[in-house]
mmCIF file of C-alpha atoms in Angstrom:
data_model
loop_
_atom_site.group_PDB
_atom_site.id
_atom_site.type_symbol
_atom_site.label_atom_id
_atom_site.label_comp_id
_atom_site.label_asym_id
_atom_site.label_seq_id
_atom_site.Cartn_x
_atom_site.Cartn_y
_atom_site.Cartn_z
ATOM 1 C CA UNK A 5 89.624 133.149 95.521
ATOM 2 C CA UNK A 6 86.594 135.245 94.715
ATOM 3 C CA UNK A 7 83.539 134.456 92.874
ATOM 4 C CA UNK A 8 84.676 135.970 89.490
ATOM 5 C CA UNK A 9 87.495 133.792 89.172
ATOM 6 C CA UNK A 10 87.406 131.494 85.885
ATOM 7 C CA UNK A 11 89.439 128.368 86.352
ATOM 8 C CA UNK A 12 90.616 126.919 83.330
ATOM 9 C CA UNK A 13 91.743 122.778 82.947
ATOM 10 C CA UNK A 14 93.016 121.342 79.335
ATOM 11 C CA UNK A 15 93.386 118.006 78.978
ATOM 12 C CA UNK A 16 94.889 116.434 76.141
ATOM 13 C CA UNK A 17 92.651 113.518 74.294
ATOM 14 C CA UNK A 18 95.300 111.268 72.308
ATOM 15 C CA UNK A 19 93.893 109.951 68.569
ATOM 16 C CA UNK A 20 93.293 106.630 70.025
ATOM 17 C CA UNK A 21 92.344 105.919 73.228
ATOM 18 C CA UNK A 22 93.997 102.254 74.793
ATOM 19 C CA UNK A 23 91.121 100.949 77.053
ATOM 20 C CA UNK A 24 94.250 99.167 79.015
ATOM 21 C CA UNK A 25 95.567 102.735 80.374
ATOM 22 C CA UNK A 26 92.404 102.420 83.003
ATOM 23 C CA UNK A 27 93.329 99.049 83.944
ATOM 24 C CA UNK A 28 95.368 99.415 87.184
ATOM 25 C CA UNK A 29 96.177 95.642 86.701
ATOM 26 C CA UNK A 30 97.171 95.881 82.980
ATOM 27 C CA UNK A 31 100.613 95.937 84.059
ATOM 28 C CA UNK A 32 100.633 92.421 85.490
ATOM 29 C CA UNK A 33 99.412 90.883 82.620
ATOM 30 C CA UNK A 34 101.920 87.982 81.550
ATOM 31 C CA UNK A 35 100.388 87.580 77.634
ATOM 32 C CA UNK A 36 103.518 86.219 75.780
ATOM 33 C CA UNK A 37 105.112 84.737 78.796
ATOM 34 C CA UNK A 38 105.750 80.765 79.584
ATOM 35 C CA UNK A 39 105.707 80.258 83.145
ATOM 36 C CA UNK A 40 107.505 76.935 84.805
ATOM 37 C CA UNK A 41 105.725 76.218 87.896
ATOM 38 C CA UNK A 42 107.001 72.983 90.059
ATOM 39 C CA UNK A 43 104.912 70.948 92.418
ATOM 40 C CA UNK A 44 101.735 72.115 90.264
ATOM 41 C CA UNK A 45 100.153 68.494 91.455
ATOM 42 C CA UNK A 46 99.021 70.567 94.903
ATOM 43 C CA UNK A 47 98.115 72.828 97.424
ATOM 44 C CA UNK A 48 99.977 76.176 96.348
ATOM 45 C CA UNK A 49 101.635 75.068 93.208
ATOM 46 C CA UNK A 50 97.906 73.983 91.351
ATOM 47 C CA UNK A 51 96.928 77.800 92.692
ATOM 48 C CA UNK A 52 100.122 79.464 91.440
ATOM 49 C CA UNK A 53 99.559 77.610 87.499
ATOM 50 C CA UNK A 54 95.861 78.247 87.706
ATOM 51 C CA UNK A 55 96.727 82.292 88.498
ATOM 52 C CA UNK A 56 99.564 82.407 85.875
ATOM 53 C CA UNK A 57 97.471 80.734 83.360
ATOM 54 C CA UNK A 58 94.273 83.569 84.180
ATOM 55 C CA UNK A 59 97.078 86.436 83.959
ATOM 56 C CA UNK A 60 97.344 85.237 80.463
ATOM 57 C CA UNK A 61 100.935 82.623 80.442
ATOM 58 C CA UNK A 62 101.522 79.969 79.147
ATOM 59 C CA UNK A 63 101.866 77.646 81.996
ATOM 60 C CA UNK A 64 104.546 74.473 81.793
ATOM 61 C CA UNK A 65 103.235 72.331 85.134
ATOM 62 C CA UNK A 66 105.757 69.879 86.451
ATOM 63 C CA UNK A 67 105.488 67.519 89.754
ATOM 64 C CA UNK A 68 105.741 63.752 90.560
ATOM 65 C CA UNK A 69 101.918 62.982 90.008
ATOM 66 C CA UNK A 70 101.270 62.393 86.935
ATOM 67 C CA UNK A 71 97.991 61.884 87.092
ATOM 68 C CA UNK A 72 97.044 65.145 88.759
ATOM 69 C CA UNK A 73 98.990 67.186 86.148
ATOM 70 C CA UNK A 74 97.156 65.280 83.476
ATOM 71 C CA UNK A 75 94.098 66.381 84.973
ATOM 72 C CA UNK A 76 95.279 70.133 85.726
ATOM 73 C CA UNK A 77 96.619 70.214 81.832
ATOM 74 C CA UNK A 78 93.481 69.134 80.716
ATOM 75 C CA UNK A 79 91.452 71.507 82.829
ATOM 76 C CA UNK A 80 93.317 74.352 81.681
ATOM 77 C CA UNK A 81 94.135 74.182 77.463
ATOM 78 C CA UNK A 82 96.559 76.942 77.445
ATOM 79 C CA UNK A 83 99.323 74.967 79.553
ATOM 80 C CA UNK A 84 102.255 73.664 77.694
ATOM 81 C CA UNK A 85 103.032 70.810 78.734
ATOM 82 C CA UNK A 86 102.922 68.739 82.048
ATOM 83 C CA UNK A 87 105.723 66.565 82.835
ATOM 84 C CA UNK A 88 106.311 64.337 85.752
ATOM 85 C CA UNK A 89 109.440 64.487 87.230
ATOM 86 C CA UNK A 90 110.892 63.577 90.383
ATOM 87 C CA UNK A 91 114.252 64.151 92.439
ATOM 88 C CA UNK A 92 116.222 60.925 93.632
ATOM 89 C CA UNK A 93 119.271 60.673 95.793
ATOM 90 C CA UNK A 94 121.751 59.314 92.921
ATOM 91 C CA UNK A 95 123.859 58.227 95.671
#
């Protein structure tokens, strides 16, 4: 390439421009979503609800301690619901 050479770069500006299209993590947003996460009383299951929940679902918590989904549920105010449950041999 020599000195004189022009280079030339046209880049087309849509009418409205969506903030979001910079967001690399835009696309993992869950807005609009419910979200069912078992053993939310603990350990990885309280992590998983509380990361849903930032990502923008709507977070149902279930797990055989009540009182620690009660206290999750109320710590977080977009969750659904929180309902203890727990598996028995019927047998």
């Amino acid at each position: 390439m020599s000195e004189d050479s022009i280079s030339v770069i046209v880049v087309t500006v849509p009418d409205q421009f969506d903030p979001r299209a910079l967001d690399p993590l835009s696309q993992f947003r869950l807005d609009g979503k419910v979200a069912l996460v078992t053993g939310a009383s603990s350990g990885l299951g309280v992590r998983f609800a509380k990361v849903l929940h930032a990502v923008g679902a709507q977070v149902a918590i279930s797990a055989r301690r009540a009182d620690r989904l009660e206290a999750l549920a109320a710590e977080k105010a977009k969750l659904i619901c929180a309902v203890a449950v727990g598996v028995f041999d019927a047998f």
